[in-house]
Amino acid sequence: MKKFDLIGMRVMNTQTKSIGRIEKIEDGYLFISFHGDLVRFPFPACFTTTLELEDEALQEELEAESADSSFDAFKIKYRSAVSNEINYLRATGGKKYRAIDGELLPSQNGETIYAFDTDTDLHFPDGTAIKIWFPEKIIPAYVVSCEEFTLVIRTLENLGNSINMIEFTAEQWQLLESLVERIDEMSPQSESIAYEVACKGRNQINKNKGVTCGQNFAYRRATSEKVTFIWGPPGTGKTETLANIALDHIEQNKRVLMLSYSNVSVDGALLRVAKKYDCDEGVIVRYGYPRAKELVEDNRNLTSYQCVLNKNPKLAKEYQELTSLKKKLKKKSPERITITRKLAQIREKLLLEEKELIQNAMFVATTVSKAVVDRTIYTQKFDVVIFDEASMAYVPQVVFAASLSKHHFVCLGDFCQLPAIVQNNTDDRLAEDIFHYTRITEAVENGWGHNWLIMLNVQYRMHRDIANVVNKYMYGGRLETSDEIYASRNEIAACEPMSNAAISMVDLSHTYSVCTKTMDGSRINLLSAMVCMKLAESYLNQYEVGIITPYSAQARLILSMIRDMKEKDKRYSQLTRAKGKFILVANRDFMYRKNISNKLIFTKVMDSIKKNNASLGGDEIIKYLSSNNKKRVAIYFDSREDSFDKFCKDLEAATKRIQIEIPGIIDEDDDALEQLCMILNNKEGEGVDVTIRLDEDLILPEELQKFARYGYTTTPVTLIDNTIIWFGHPISAAEFFSEGELLETESFPCARFEGYITGRSLQAFLEI
């Protein structure tokens, strides 16, 4: 229709109910006079969001035109944002991963294949393109296999027989290119729910009511309305609610697709649904690459591949034989590559059957990344699509997920938790999550309701004191704690240290607790890691223990320690979330000197702990941790003086290598220095490689100067035979500066840990 045909028509603002008259249309805007006041609206988008004509037929025509216009604007915006991220990743490679101890493997067909150890359990699909970054050049390679902390790659150049370490990036931009394709394919006519989410969510704020709360309300809306957003803070039963919603739809013979940003979330949701629903094989299916042990070692055939494999007895037998043989081989055995390829060939033979299974299953769970790239998913339409952990996904990923739904779209998440990860910091459009995009966050912050939003407001996980802190500083007082968990959580809070304090602190002030920056820009703190693991060790006979850190390198260091400890004690497995006791391990003085914001929940928690006198510090830490030194402990803790003899015995037992890092002065203990000099000189005489790295302005005793290697050091650590790690020795007396002020070291804890994986990780982190 022509624009001038609208001039003079009466129109109603559906939000304010005001009646006005159209005065003019120019430069993409519609100008309306409301009793003499001229107000402009975007044209034609305003006819799907705000304005309504008396002429119903004309209104429908304008709505259709408006839908195309507003959806096109959405597509243009996010096509540009995703393209910018792609260009950035192509130029820089994006996130860098590290692999160590590379070995060239024998190959029958002339391929150059290497096996590496990794400090995290990476999960790249076979065939993933990667780039290896050397200072002088970039070498392309491909993933042959990636499992159990072992990465096998095929390189296009020979890198030598052994490689100490590589840094590599995966070609993540390829997934984003597929996302751009999916964005381009969507239209408001064929993907009406995607259009609703992309273009109408911002107009669903209801200022006349507050946030609607309760699991029952969430369940009712998600099983009856077209679009539902469920805000689920920690411990509020989000996965349980998801499972109940899915089961209701399944029982109504509706097919459900469950998506999430992470494999862990997908696994958890599927297992919860399967636990609640006893059904035939192939009804509930996990598609993709599960991480949960219950699915990897699947007895119910919940994974799509295992399900179709079992329908082919001959191939199933061959698969089982190959898998059993593979487990018996060393991780870097060349035979594993051959077996891996044979297993891939079996999977290829069953690909069509697997796709057919997915097309008929009633409940399919997979990651949004797989859904974006896999035709088996994105060419289908499901009656219901459920998206979990939505705050961690890009807005176009969520809208794409909504495009796969015919009748219902349910979006779950917590906008107070982790946001989406964006590498390109020059374009922040992808950093905005779907809750912000639809103005749900704005509504909550102002105490308003949002027509699509239901909050789960009763938590069943945390001790009330922990929940109260979270509630006060993150959830605006909306979060309640169930009385059902009171007794069990109190029992945990009663544990030492700081008995009966659900929230406490191990304060590393006045110790040499220094962070070391790693090559990838992350940080490690060896003393903090040792303290955390020692605390964890003291609880393992009774409770699950989780360790959380803001730095990926620190997480990898702790994971290395867990892997070493698992070799001796199977209790060391996965990390979890706080239920009954939260212990903050930090250097309070250092943090305060950094002038961190008082608005941060971290600062508020530290202030609260200090006010309640619920912290352990200085020599109290040594006394408490050393009291847990039983005969067989993974981590030994004691004072500098009381641990020196044990340290010397380890030096005397060295057979290959002693590496010492001295970031500051050695304590002026003549007897100890004399003993140290004697031991190190004796070990050199026995053929042990001894090195001492220290700053150039430090002076070693004359008897030790021949071992000196000058360079930047930050951590007082000794590594013996790449396996035994001592923090704080030899008799360190180091101090450090923060914000121009000296932080004196008054307490000298020393810790010992034994493990090759951790030793090797430390060598890489500290570039020893």
PDB file of C-alpha atoms in Angstrom, residues 105-111 338:
ATOM      1  CA  LEU A 105      54.108 -41.673  16.075  1.00  0.00           C
ATOM      2  CA  PRO A 106      55.015 -44.304  13.478  1.00  0.00           C
ATOM      3  CA  SER A 107      52.759 -44.123  10.434  1.00  0.00           C
ATOM      4  CA  GLN A 108      52.408 -46.705   7.664  1.00  0.00           C
ATOM      5  CA  ASN A 109      51.142 -44.304   4.994  1.00  0.00           C
ATOM      6  CA  GLY A 110      53.669 -41.512   5.483  1.00  0.00           C
ATOM      7  CA  GLU A 111      51.414 -39.191   7.486  1.00  0.00           C
ATOM      8  CA  THR A 338      44.245 -47.390  13.664  1.00  0.00           C
TER       9      THR A 338
END
